[in-house]
Every structure is written in C-alpha cells, then in structure tokens.
mmCIF file of C-alpha atoms in Angstrom:
data_model
loop_
_atom_site.group_PDB
_atom_site.id
_atom_site.type_symbol
_atom_site.label_atom_id
_atom_site.label_comp_id
_atom_site.label_asym_id
_atom_site.label_seq_id
_atom_site.Cartn_x
_atom_site.Cartn_y
_atom_site.Cartn_z
ATOM 1 C CA ASP A 1 -8.911 8.464 15.039
ATOM 2 C CA PHE A 2 -6.689 6.105 16.093
ATOM 3 C CA TYR A 3 -4.773 6.093 12.555
ATOM 4 C CA PHE A 4 -5.002 9.863 12.769
ATOM 5 C CA ASP A 5 -3.057 10.303 16.114
ATOM 6 C CA GLN A 6 -0.510 7.885 14.847
ATOM 7 C CA LEU A 7 0.002 9.345 11.799
ATOM 8 C CA LEU A 8 0.534 12.566 13.298
ATOM 9 C CA ALA A 9 2.810 10.660 15.763
ATOM 10 C CA TYR A 10 4.812 9.727 12.661
ATOM 11 C CA LEU A 11 5.223 13.281 11.089
ATOM 12 C CA ARG A 12 6.708 14.380 14.164
ATOM 13 C CA ILE A 13 8.851 11.383 13.745
ATOM 14 C CA ARG A 14 9.928 12.381 10.204
ATOM 15 C CA GLU A 15 10.962 15.937 11.542
ATOM 16 C CA ILE A 16 12.704 14.860 14.302
ATOM 17 C CA TYR A 17 14.338 12.640 11.737
ATOM 18 C CA PHE A 18 16.472 14.995 9.888
ATOM 19 C CA SER A 19 18.111 16.633 12.971
ATOM 20 C CA MET A 20 18.971 12.979 14.567
ATOM 21 C CA GLY A 21 19.048 10.431 11.632
ATOM 22 C CA TYR A 22 20.147 6.882 12.260
ATOM 23 C CA PRO A 23 18.640 6.727 16.316
ATOM 24 C CA VAL A 24 15.311 7.560 14.685
ATOM 25 C CA ILE A 25 15.561 4.604 12.675
ATOM 26 C CA LYS A 26 16.649 2.567 15.221
ATOM 27 C CA SER A 27 14.016 3.198 17.841
ATOM 28 C CA MET A 28 11.005 2.997 15.414
ATOM 29 C CA TYR A 29 12.228 -0.294 13.863
ATOM 30 C CA THR A 30 12.546 -1.738 17.445
ATOM 31 C CA SER A 31 9.813 -0.567 18.984
ATOM 32 C CA PHE A 32 7.905 -2.018 15.213
ATOM 33 C CA VAL A 33 9.277 -5.337 15.864
ATOM 34 C CA LYS A 34 8.543 -5.640 19.663
ATOM 35 C CA ILE A 35 4.703 -5.494 18.952
ATOM 36 C CA CYS A 36 5.599 -7.927 15.920
ATOM 37 C CA ARG A 37 4.323 -11.404 17.474
ATOM 38 C CA THR A 38 1.769 -12.386 15.311
ATOM 39 C CA LEU A 39 -0.343 -11.653 12.240
ATOM 40 C CA ASP A 40 -4.194 -12.230 12.031
ATOM 41 C CA GLU A 41 -6.838 -10.291 10.976
ATOM 42 C CA ASN A 42 -6.991 -8.035 13.383
ATOM 43 C CA PHE A 43 -3.197 -7.026 13.353
ATOM 44 C CA LEU A 44 -2.788 -7.122 9.362
ATOM 45 C CA PRO A 45 -4.287 -2.990 9.155
ATOM 46 C CA GLY A 46 -1.966 -1.701 12.062
ATOM 47 C CA PHE A 47 0.905 -3.784 10.414
ATOM 48 C CA SER A 48 0.747 -2.576 7.050
ATOM 49 C CA PHE A 49 0.087 1.237 8.529
ATOM 50 C CA ARG A 50 3.222 1.144 10.499
ATOM 51 C CA LEU A 51 5.334 -0.657 7.668
ATOM 52 C CA ASN A 52 4.219 1.965 5.204
ATOM 53 C CA CYS A 53 5.609 4.504 7.674
ATOM 54 C CA PHE A 54 8.864 2.981 8.224
ATOM 55 C CA VAL A 55 9.390 2.633 4.418
ATOM 56 C CA ASP A 56 8.808 6.273 3.881
ATOM 57 C CA LEU A 57 11.353 6.927 6.493
ATOM 58 C CA MET A 58 13.878 4.950 4.876
ATOM 59 C CA GLY A 59 13.331 6.980 1.445
ATOM 60 C CA LEU A 60 14.666 10.151 3.442
ATOM 61 C CA ASP A 61 18.355 9.355 3.238
ATOM 62 C CA MET A 62 19.690 6.471 2.005
ATOM 63 C CA SER A 63 23.159 6.211 3.319
ATOM 64 C CA LYS A 64 21.502 6.200 6.685
ATOM 65 C CA SER A 65 19.111 3.733 5.463
ATOM 66 C CA TYR A 66 22.084 1.461 4.208
ATOM 67 C CA GLU A 67 23.825 1.650 7.735
ATOM 68 C CA ALA A 68 20.402 0.690 9.252
ATOM 69 C CA GLY A 69 19.809 -2.019 6.787
ATOM 70 C CA PHE A 70 23.114 -3.370 7.033
ATOM 71 C CA ILE A 71 23.044 -3.669 10.499
ATOM 72 C CA PHE A 72 19.636 -5.162 11.203
ATOM 73 C CA ILE A 73 20.037 -7.852 8.288
ATOM 74 C CA LYS A 74 23.250 -8.738 9.711
ATOM 75 C CA GLN A 75 21.681 -9.406 13.166
ATOM 76 C CA LEU A 76 18.919 -11.338 11.636
ATOM 77 C CA ALA A 77 21.764 -13.562 9.682
ATOM 78 C CA ILE A 78 23.510 -13.867 13.180
ATOM 79 C CA LEU A 79 20.184 -15.401 14.629
ATOM 80 C CA LEU A 80 20.015 -17.845 11.684
ATOM 81 C CA ARG A 81 23.495 -18.865 11.740
ATOM 82 C CA LYS A 82 23.357 -19.687 15.688
ATOM 83 C CA ALA A 83 20.093 -21.672 14.922
ATOM 84 C CA VAL A 84 22.096 -23.572 12.133
ATOM 85 C CA VAL A 85 25.342 -24.457 14.474
ATOM 86 C CA LYS A 86 23.592 -24.852 17.468
ATOM 87 C CA MET A 87 20.184 -26.943 16.242
ATOM 88 C CA THR A 88 18.674 -26.736 19.796
ATOM 89 C CA PRO A 89 14.915 -26.095 19.694
ATOM 90 C CA GLU A 90 15.267 -23.127 22.008
ATOM 91 C CA VAL A 91 17.706 -21.395 19.485
ATOM 92 C CA ILE A 92 15.150 -22.966 16.172
ATOM 93 C CA GLY A 93 12.433 -21.347 17.799
ATOM 94 C CA ASP A 94 13.910 -17.979 17.979
ATOM 95 C CA VAL A 95 14.051 -18.157 13.885
ATOM 96 C CA LEU A 96 10.949 -19.872 13.210
ATOM 97 C CA LYS A 97 8.563 -17.767 14.932
ATOM 98 C CA TRP A 98 6.289 -14.598 13.448
ATOM 99 C CA GLN A 99 9.037 -11.770 14.713
ATOM 100 C CA TYR A 100 11.684 -13.146 12.661
ATOM 101 C CA ILE A 101 9.424 -13.558 9.707
ATOM 102 C CA LEU A 102 7.988 -10.071 9.718
ATOM 103 C CA CYS A 103 11.099 -8.549 10.226
ATOM 104 C CA LEU A 104 12.099 -10.110 6.922
ATOM 105 C CA LYS A 105 8.876 -8.918 5.519
ATOM 106 C CA ILE A 106 10.070 -5.303 7.058
ATOM 107 C CA TRP A 107 13.208 -5.314 4.971
ATOM 108 C CA ALA A 108 11.739 -6.974 1.902
ATOM 109 C CA GLU A 109 9.585 -4.118 1.382
ATOM 110 C CA VAL A 110 12.018 -1.725 2.025
ATOM 111 C CA LEU A 111 14.362 -3.250 -0.662
ATOM 112 C CA SER A 112 11.800 -3.566 -2.965
ATOM 113 C CA VAL A 113 10.439 -0.366 -3.011
ATOM 114 C CA TYR A 114 14.154 1.162 -3.206
ATOM 115 C CA SER A 115 15.904 -1.487 -5.233
ATOM 116 C CA LYS A 116 16.931 0.928 -7.851
ATOM 117 C CA GLU A 117 19.104 3.087 -4.970
ATOM 118 C CA ASP A 118 22.659 1.925 -5.691
ATOM 119 C CA GLU A 119 23.389 2.113 -1.382
ATOM 120 C CA LEU A 120 19.678 -0.193 -0.781
ATOM 121 C CA MET A 121 20.230 -2.552 -3.832
ATOM 122 C CA MET A 122 23.780 -3.933 -2.258
ATOM 123 C CA LEU A 123 21.473 -5.391 0.571
ATOM 124 C CA ILE A 124 18.877 -7.686 -1.838
ATOM 125 C CA HIS A 125 21.555 -10.609 -1.994
ATOM 126 C CA PRO A 126 22.311 -10.978 1.843
ATOM 127 C CA LEU A 127 18.429 -10.397 2.976
ATOM 128 C CA VAL A 128 17.555 -12.898 -0.013
ATOM 129 C CA THR A 129 20.733 -15.583 1.694
ATOM 130 C CA VAL A 130 18.919 -14.999 5.035
ATOM 131 C CA THR A 131 15.559 -15.648 4.063
ATOM 132 C CA ASP A 132 16.780 -18.906 1.876
ATOM 133 C CA GLY A 133 18.545 -20.238 5.013
ATOM 134 C CA VAL A 134 15.233 -19.784 6.895
ATOM 135 C CA ILE A 135 13.457 -22.401 4.496
ATOM 136 C CA LYS A 136 16.210 -24.941 4.658
ATOM 137 C CA LEU A 137 15.994 -24.864 8.505
ATOM 138 C CA ALA A 138 12.234 -25.051 8.465
ATOM 139 C CA PRO A 139 10.568 -28.847 8.577
ATOM 140 C CA PRO A 140 8.958 -28.894 5.144
ATOM 141 C CA LEU A 141 5.736 -30.550 6.097
ATOM 142 C CA GLU A 142 4.563 -28.826 9.365
ATOM 143 C CA MET A 143 5.825 -25.340 8.338
ATOM 144 C CA PHE A 144 4.672 -24.953 4.967
ATOM 145 C CA ALA A 145 2.886 -21.758 5.456
ATOM 146 C CA LEU A 146 6.088 -20.045 6.983
ATOM 147 C CA ARG A 147 7.987 -21.639 3.952
ATOM 148 C CA SER A 148 5.399 -20.206 2.040
ATOM 149 C CA HIS A 149 5.978 -16.649 3.719
ATOM 150 C CA CYS A 150 9.750 -16.804 2.765
ATOM 151 C CA ILE A 151 8.922 -18.139 -0.998
ATOM 152 C CA GLN A 152 6.873 -14.593 -1.121
ATOM 153 C CA ILE A 153 8.942 -12.585 -0.061
ATOM 154 C CA LEU A 154 11.555 -14.106 -2.443
ATOM 155 C CA HIS A 155 9.061 -13.219 -5.108
ATOM 156 C CA LYS A 156 8.746 -9.685 -4.279
ATOM 157 C CA LEU A 157 12.592 -9.471 -4.426
ATOM 158 C CA SER A 158 13.169 -11.016 -7.407
ATOM 159 C CA ALA A 159 10.240 -8.975 -9.167
ATOM 160 C CA SER A 160 11.555 -5.465 -7.875
ATOM 161 C CA ALA A 161 15.578 -5.937 -8.557
ATOM 162 C CA ASN A 162 14.336 -8.204 -11.840
ATOM 163 C CA MET A 163 16.481 -11.407 -10.890
ATOM 164 C CA HIS A 164 16.156 -14.844 -10.821
ATOM 165 C CA ILE A 165 15.720 -16.204 -7.797
ATOM 166 C CA PRO A 166 14.621 -19.800 -8.403
ATOM 167 C CA THR A 167 11.629 -21.155 -5.903
ATOM 168 C CA ILE A 168 9.909 -23.620 -7.162
ATOM 169 C CA PRO A 169 12.036 -26.780 -6.172
ATOM 170 C CA TYR A 170 11.211 -25.915 -2.654
ATOM 171 C CA LEU A 171 7.467 -26.235 -4.109
ATOM 172 C CA PHE A 172 8.136 -29.727 -5.725
ATOM 173 C CA LYS A 173 9.354 -31.114 -2.118
ATOM 174 C CA HIS A 174 5.819 -29.772 -0.717
ATOM 175 C CA MET A 175 4.044 -32.097 -3.367
ATOM 176 C CA SER A 176 6.044 -35.311 -2.903
ATOM 177 C CA PHE A 177 4.928 -36.214 0.799
ATOM 178 C CA ASP A 178 3.258 -39.338 1.575
ATOM 179 C CA VAL A 179 0.223 -37.816 3.085
ATOM 180 C CA PHE A 180 -1.042 -35.687 0.214
ATOM 181 C CA TYR A 181 -1.266 -39.756 -1.650
ATOM 182 C CA LYS A 182 -3.137 -41.157 1.362
ATOM 183 C CA ALA A 183 -6.782 -41.487 1.773
ATOM 184 C CA HIS A 184 -8.239 -38.050 3.331
ATOM 185 C CA LYS A 185 -9.950 -37.546 6.876
ATOM 186 C CA ARG A 186 -13.212 -35.759 6.703
ATOM 187 C CA SER A 187 -13.610 -33.069 9.152
ATOM 188 C CA THR A 188 -15.701 -30.348 9.628
ATOM 189 C CA GLU A 189 -13.230 -27.223 9.873
ATOM 190 C CA PRO A 190 -12.976 -24.805 7.407
ATOM 191 C CA GLN A 191 -10.463 -24.325 5.115
ATOM 192 C CA PRO A 192 -7.675 -22.569 7.315
ATOM 193 C CA ASN A 193 -6.053 -19.373 5.627
ATOM 194 C CA ILE A 194 -2.193 -20.222 5.030
ATOM 195 C CA HIS A 195 -1.560 -16.393 5.201
ATOM 196 C CA PHE A 196 -2.064 -16.049 8.898
ATOM 197 C CA LEU A 197 -0.610 -19.204 9.592
ATOM 198 C CA LEU A 198 3.188 -20.357 10.533
ATOM 199 C CA LYS A 199 2.825 -24.125 11.286
ATOM 200 C CA ILE A 200 -0.082 -26.593 10.684
ATOM 201 C CA PRO A 201 -0.134 -29.594 12.868
ATOM 202 C CA LYS A 202 1.519 -33.033 11.502
ATOM 203 C CA GLU A 203 -1.953 -34.968 12.841
ATOM 204 C CA LYS A 204 -4.049 -32.583 10.766
ATOM 205 C CA MET A 205 -2.468 -32.646 7.439
ATOM 206 C CA PRO A 206 -4.436 -35.509 6.271
ATOM 207 C CA ILE A 207 -7.605 -33.449 6.730
ATOM 208 C CA LYS A 208 -8.908 -33.100 3.295
ATOM 209 C CA VAL A 209 -9.378 -29.271 3.745
ATOM 210 C CA ILE A 210 -5.910 -28.679 5.185
ATOM 211 C CA LYS A 211 -4.301 -30.702 2.331
ATOM 212 C CA ASP A 212 -6.234 -28.347 -0.021
ATOM 213 C CA ALA A 213 -5.040 -25.320 1.450
ATOM 214 C CA VAL A 214 -1.428 -26.353 1.110
ATOM 215 C CA MET A 215 -1.874 -27.750 -2.467
ATOM 216 C CA ASN A 216 -3.690 -24.619 -3.680
ATOM 217 C CA GLU A 217 -1.231 -22.525 -2.242
ATOM 218 C CA THR A 218 1.820 -24.613 -3.512
ATOM 219 C CA PHE A 219 0.075 -24.581 -6.906
ATOM 220 C CA ARG A 220 -0.671 -20.463 -6.528
ATOM 221 C CA LEU A 221 3.175 -19.935 -6.135
ATOM 222 C CA ILE A 222 4.459 -21.891 -8.682
ATOM 223 C CA GLN A 223 1.985 -19.725 -11.117
ATOM 224 C CA GLU A 224 3.823 -16.683 -9.567
ATOM 225 C CA SER A 225 7.230 -17.540 -10.197
ATOM 226 C CA ILE A 226 6.149 -18.445 -13.702
ATOM 227 C CA GLU A 227 5.096 -15.342 -14.198
ATOM 228 C CA LEU A 228 7.845 -13.601 -12.766
ATOM 229 C CA ASN A 229 10.026 -14.929 -15.469
ATOM 230 C CA ARG A 230 7.592 -15.018 -18.261
ATOM 231 C CA TYR A 231 9.359 -12.230 -20.211
ATOM 232 C CA SER A 232 12.428 -13.456 -19.294
ATOM 233 C CA ALA A 233 14.709 -14.278 -22.914
ATOM 234 C CA ALA A 234 15.699 -17.791 -21.233
ATOM 235 C CA PHE A 235 12.473 -18.308 -20.043
ATOM 236 C CA PRO A 236 12.303 -21.693 -21.825
ATOM 237 C CA GLU A 237 15.170 -22.914 -20.786
ATOM 238 C CA ILE A 238 14.324 -22.213 -17.325
ATOM 239 C CA MET A 239 10.640 -23.598 -17.560
ATOM 240 C CA ILE A 240 12.390 -27.263 -18.875
ATOM 241 C CA PRO A 241 13.072 -29.028 -15.697
ATOM 242 C CA ILE A 242 9.950 -27.146 -13.965
ATOM 243 C CA THR A 243 7.826 -28.794 -16.844
ATOM 244 C CA PHE A 244 9.372 -32.213 -16.916
ATOM 245 C CA SER A 245 8.603 -32.245 -12.470
ATOM 246 C CA LEU A 246 5.383 -31.245 -13.661
ATOM 247 C CA ARG A 247 4.789 -33.965 -15.884
ATOM 248 C CA LYS A 248 6.518 -36.348 -13.655
ATOM 249 C CA TYR A 249 4.297 -35.245 -11.035
ATOM 250 C CA LEU A 250 0.893 -36.110 -13.330
ATOM 251 C CA LYS A 251 2.521 -39.913 -13.452
ATOM 252 C CA THR A 252 1.932 -40.019 -9.647
ATOM 253 C CA LYS A 253 -2.012 -40.068 -10.482
ATOM 254 C CA PRO A 254 -3.109 -37.179 -8.062
ATOM 255 C CA GLU A 255 -6.099 -36.035 -6.671
ATOM 256 C CA LYS A 256 -8.680 -34.743 -9.988
ATOM 257 C CA SER A 257 -8.324 -31.038 -8.794
ATOM 258 C CA TRP A 258 -4.635 -31.268 -8.360
ATOM 259 C CA THR A 259 -4.441 -32.928 -11.785
ATOM 260 C CA ILE A 260 -6.302 -29.813 -13.418
ATOM 261 C CA MET A 261 -4.331 -27.579 -11.888
ATOM 262 C CA THR A 262 -0.940 -29.347 -13.132
ATOM 263 C CA LYS A 263 -2.175 -29.573 -16.505
ATOM 264 C CA SER A 264 -3.309 -25.918 -16.738
ATOM 265 C CA LEU A 265 0.340 -24.641 -15.500
ATOM 266 C CA ILE A 266 2.249 -27.249 -17.923
ATOM 267 C CA ASN A 267 -0.418 -25.272 -20.593
ATOM 268 C CA LEU A 268 0.625 -21.908 -19.409
ATOM 269 C CA ILE A 269 4.186 -22.773 -19.688
ATOM 270 C CA GLN A 270 4.143 -23.739 -23.155
ATOM 271 C CA ALA A 271 2.164 -20.622 -23.813
ATOM 272 C CA TYR A 272 4.737 -18.566 -22.593
ATOM 273 C CA ALA A 273 7.574 -20.324 -23.857
ATOM 274 C CA ALA A 274 6.057 -19.794 -27.545
ATOM 275 C CA GLU A 275 5.969 -15.994 -27.039
ATOM 276 C CA ALA A 276 9.809 -16.045 -25.468
ATOM 277 C CA CYS A 277 10.810 -17.935 -28.522
ATOM 278 C CA GLU A 278 8.728 -15.138 -30.777
ATOM 279 C CA ARG A 279 10.132 -12.331 -29.028
ATOM 280 C CA ARG A 280 13.939 -13.801 -29.504
ATOM 281 C CA LYS A 281 13.409 -14.283 -33.160
ATOM 282 C CA LYS A 282 12.931 -10.225 -33.585
ATOM 283 C CA ILE A 283 16.925 -10.318 -32.615
ATOM 284 C CA GLN A 284 18.264 -12.774 -35.668
ATOM 285 C CA ASN A 285 21.846 -12.879 -34.932
ATOM 286 C CA VAL A 286 22.918 -12.854 -31.525
ATOM 287 C CA LEU A 287 26.567 -12.121 -33.166
ATOM 288 C CA GLU A 288 25.481 -8.689 -33.983
ATOM 289 C CA PHE A 289 23.994 -7.857 -30.731
ATOM 290 C CA SER A 290 26.561 -5.153 -30.405
ATOM 291 C CA LYS A 291 25.732 -3.521 -34.006
ATOM 292 C CA ASN A 292 22.244 -3.747 -32.922
ATOM 293 C CA ASP A 293 21.868 -1.896 -29.136
ATOM 294 C CA VAL A 294 18.902 -0.375 -29.924
ATOM 295 C CA LYS A 295 17.083 -4.158 -30.811
ATOM 296 C CA VAL A 296 18.741 -5.196 -27.517
ATOM 297 C CA GLU A 297 17.965 -2.025 -25.322
ATOM 298 C CA ASN A 298 13.926 -2.301 -26.355
ATOM 299 C CA LEU A 299 13.770 -5.927 -25.278
ATOM 300 C CA ILE A 300 15.655 -5.473 -22.062
ATOM 301 C CA LYS A 301 12.853 -2.831 -21.478
ATOM 302 C CA GLU A 302 10.278 -5.440 -22.417
ATOM 303 C CA ASN A 303 11.605 -7.523 -19.965
ATOM 304 C CA GLU A 304 11.302 -5.176 -17.153
ATOM 305 C CA LYS A 305 8.230 -3.826 -17.383
ATOM 306 C CA SER A 306 6.750 -7.409 -16.778
ATOM 307 C CA SER A 307 7.866 -8.568 -13.531
ATOM 308 C CA TYR A 308 7.424 -6.211 -10.756
ATOM 309 C CA GLU A 309 4.276 -5.246 -12.535
ATOM 310 C CA ARG A 310 2.676 -8.431 -12.881
ATOM 311 C CA PHE A 311 4.077 -9.216 -9.343
ATOM 312 C CA LYS A 312 2.327 -6.539 -8.074
ATOM 313 C CA SER A 313 -1.186 -7.167 -9.518
ATOM 314 C CA ALA A 314 -0.802 -11.022 -8.170
ATOM 315 C CA GLN A 315 -0.390 -9.443 -4.958
ATOM 316 C CA GLU A 316 -3.061 -6.691 -5.411
ATOM 317 C CA ALA A 317 -5.879 -9.797 -6.305
ATOM 318 C CA LEU A 318 -4.250 -11.588 -2.891
ATOM 319 C CA ASN A 319 -4.817 -8.845 -0.903
ATOM 320 C CA ILE A 320 -8.445 -8.831 -2.169
ATOM 321 C CA MET A 321 -9.022 -12.630 -1.308
ATOM 322 C CA ILE A 322 -7.593 -12.224 2.138
ATOM 323 C CA SER A 323 -9.705 -8.906 2.814
ATOM 324 C CA LYS A 324 -12.726 -11.256 1.736
ATOM 325 C CA SER A 325 -12.068 -13.995 3.809
ATOM 326 C CA ILE A 326 -11.706 -11.370 6.657
ATOM 327 C CA VAL A 327 -15.358 -9.686 6.201
ATOM 328 C CA THR A 328 -16.900 -13.676 5.953
ATOM 329 C CA ALA A 329 -14.615 -14.236 9.507
ATOM 330 C CA ILE A 330 -16.837 -11.455 11.078
ATOM 331 C CA PRO A 331 -20.077 -12.479 12.594
ATOM 332 C CA THR A 332 -23.405 -11.211 11.102
ATOM 333 C CA SER A 333 -24.150 -8.850 14.584
ATOM 334 C CA ASP A 334 -20.324 -6.961 14.045
ATOM 335 C CA LYS A 335 -21.103 -6.599 10.475
ATOM 336 C CA LYS A 336 -24.268 -4.757 11.328
ATOM 337 C CA ARG A 337 -23.045 -2.918 14.215
ATOM 338 C CA LYS A 338 -20.449 -1.661 11.763
ATOM 339 C CA GLU A 339 -22.823 -0.663 9.243
#
C-alpha cells in the first residue's frame, strides 16, 4: 500500500513536470537528498524505488535534465573543493558521509541510463572527476567501505559510457597495509556487509572477519574491473601493470585464501588476454583500417556489447547476494510473521 501511494504521488509529479519543468526536478531531488542519511537493509528498498522514479523523470526532457545535472554536480564539486582546500574535520565530514555518497550514486545511475544522450554524456567527466576526488580525500584504511562505493560508481560509469577508468591502483593500495600481514585477532562478530558501511573503526581492522570482508570486496572489485575491460582491444597492454602487481603481491606470502584468489585473477587475465590477441588477429594489417571499415565496425560492436551487459549481470549477482544477507539477518519470528 505504501509503495502504491508513492507511485500515485510520482505519477502526479510527472504530470506537473510537463507544465513546470526544472523546478519539479529541483524539488524532487532536494526532498530525496534530505532523507538520504544512511543506507541499510531497511532503507534500501525505499531508496531504490525513489531512485527509479527520479531516473524516469530525468528522461523526459534532456535539456532540462542537463541543466539540473550541471547545477547539482557542480554543488558536489564545490563541497569537495572546499574540503580539499580547508582540510578541517567539519568540511571533510560534509563529503565523507552517506548523504554525499548517495548523491553520487543518484547521478551515476542517471548518467549510466542516459549515457547515449548527447546532453547528459557531457556530465560524465565532471562526475568521474568528483568521485575520483572523494576517493583521494578518504583515508584508505578505515574508509575502505566508502572508497569501495566510489569505485563501484566509477565502474558503472565506465561500463555505460564504454570508457576506461582505472580503479585497480586504488585497490592495490588497500592490500599493502601492514595490518593484513600481522596476526589475526579472533572475534565472535559476524562478517560485516561492506555495502551498508562507510567506515570501519581502525581498532577492528586486525579482526579476522573484518580483514576477510575487506579483502573479499577488494578482489571482487578487481575482478569487476577486469571484466569491464575484457573486450577492449588493448586489454593485454592494460593488464601488464596489473599482472605485475598481482605477482608482486604473491611474493609477500599472503594468507592461503587470498593467495588462491590472487592466482585465479592472474589466470583470468591470461585467458582474457589470449582471447583479445585472437580477436586482434582478425584485422591482419593495422595500415588497412581505412580499407576495412566493416571489420573495424564489427570489432567495435563486439567491444560495446560486453562492458555494460557484463557489468549489469555482475550487479544483479551482487544484489542477489545482498538480498540473501538481508533475509538471513531477519529473526526467525519475523520470517514466520511475514509468511
């Protein structure tokens, strides 16, 4: 009933939009942002519903959507610049919080859905720059969860716009901290869900379940980045420094489970690199590109079909995993009551 009423309200907003335009977008966005104080299993369904409504509204008139996107992304950039210049806890806190990160997620969703539209395509670079700035501003260890949210935003934009955005160097930085090479602390705490966190207290980092959660998410994001670039003609060259860093990490003799994941990533890169080399052989002579426009066009189409489709399938798998974790977190009595 709640979502039915919300849907009726949105349909009314949609009607008003055609007569008023930008003020409706502004009002809907600001009211949406005001309630984005956190992200957990309780808020996620409502956030997803409101996000889908806002994305739909942004698709009605691209010129008005560009105007709104330009203004609100600029506001995010101004907040970030203020934090970088002043570097006080108060202004940094205005950036490193859920409300700011969810604003980035909102605009990443809008731009990824309408990435083929000329007007909104121009806003992708500013949003990537702002997101990259947030990653650099956040402390790498205790703010790992926040940085992982930003990296997922960059992956979404990379997939939808079919452009290469390097994120793996940020992930290697997480793997280099001394805490991962020291003895574990045992604890009865359950493994945290990184997707509902922004910060992990520094004193909890030595706990084994925390380390495992951080490393599992790190390897997942590395694999996601590899999959995004899989069909690029330059994949073998892009992956040379990545493979070198993974082999260097193996020499540090990490924990057994992390060693297995690292080796599997190296094998995956080698397999995809071999595929890329085979595809490149289809065009026999680089100098004949101008004479073989059909071959080049087919190769480009093959590249384009991969990035966004593979990213969406990976996101669907991730959503299933998150939903399962939510179900297991519900007490048995609540489950019976729902049934």
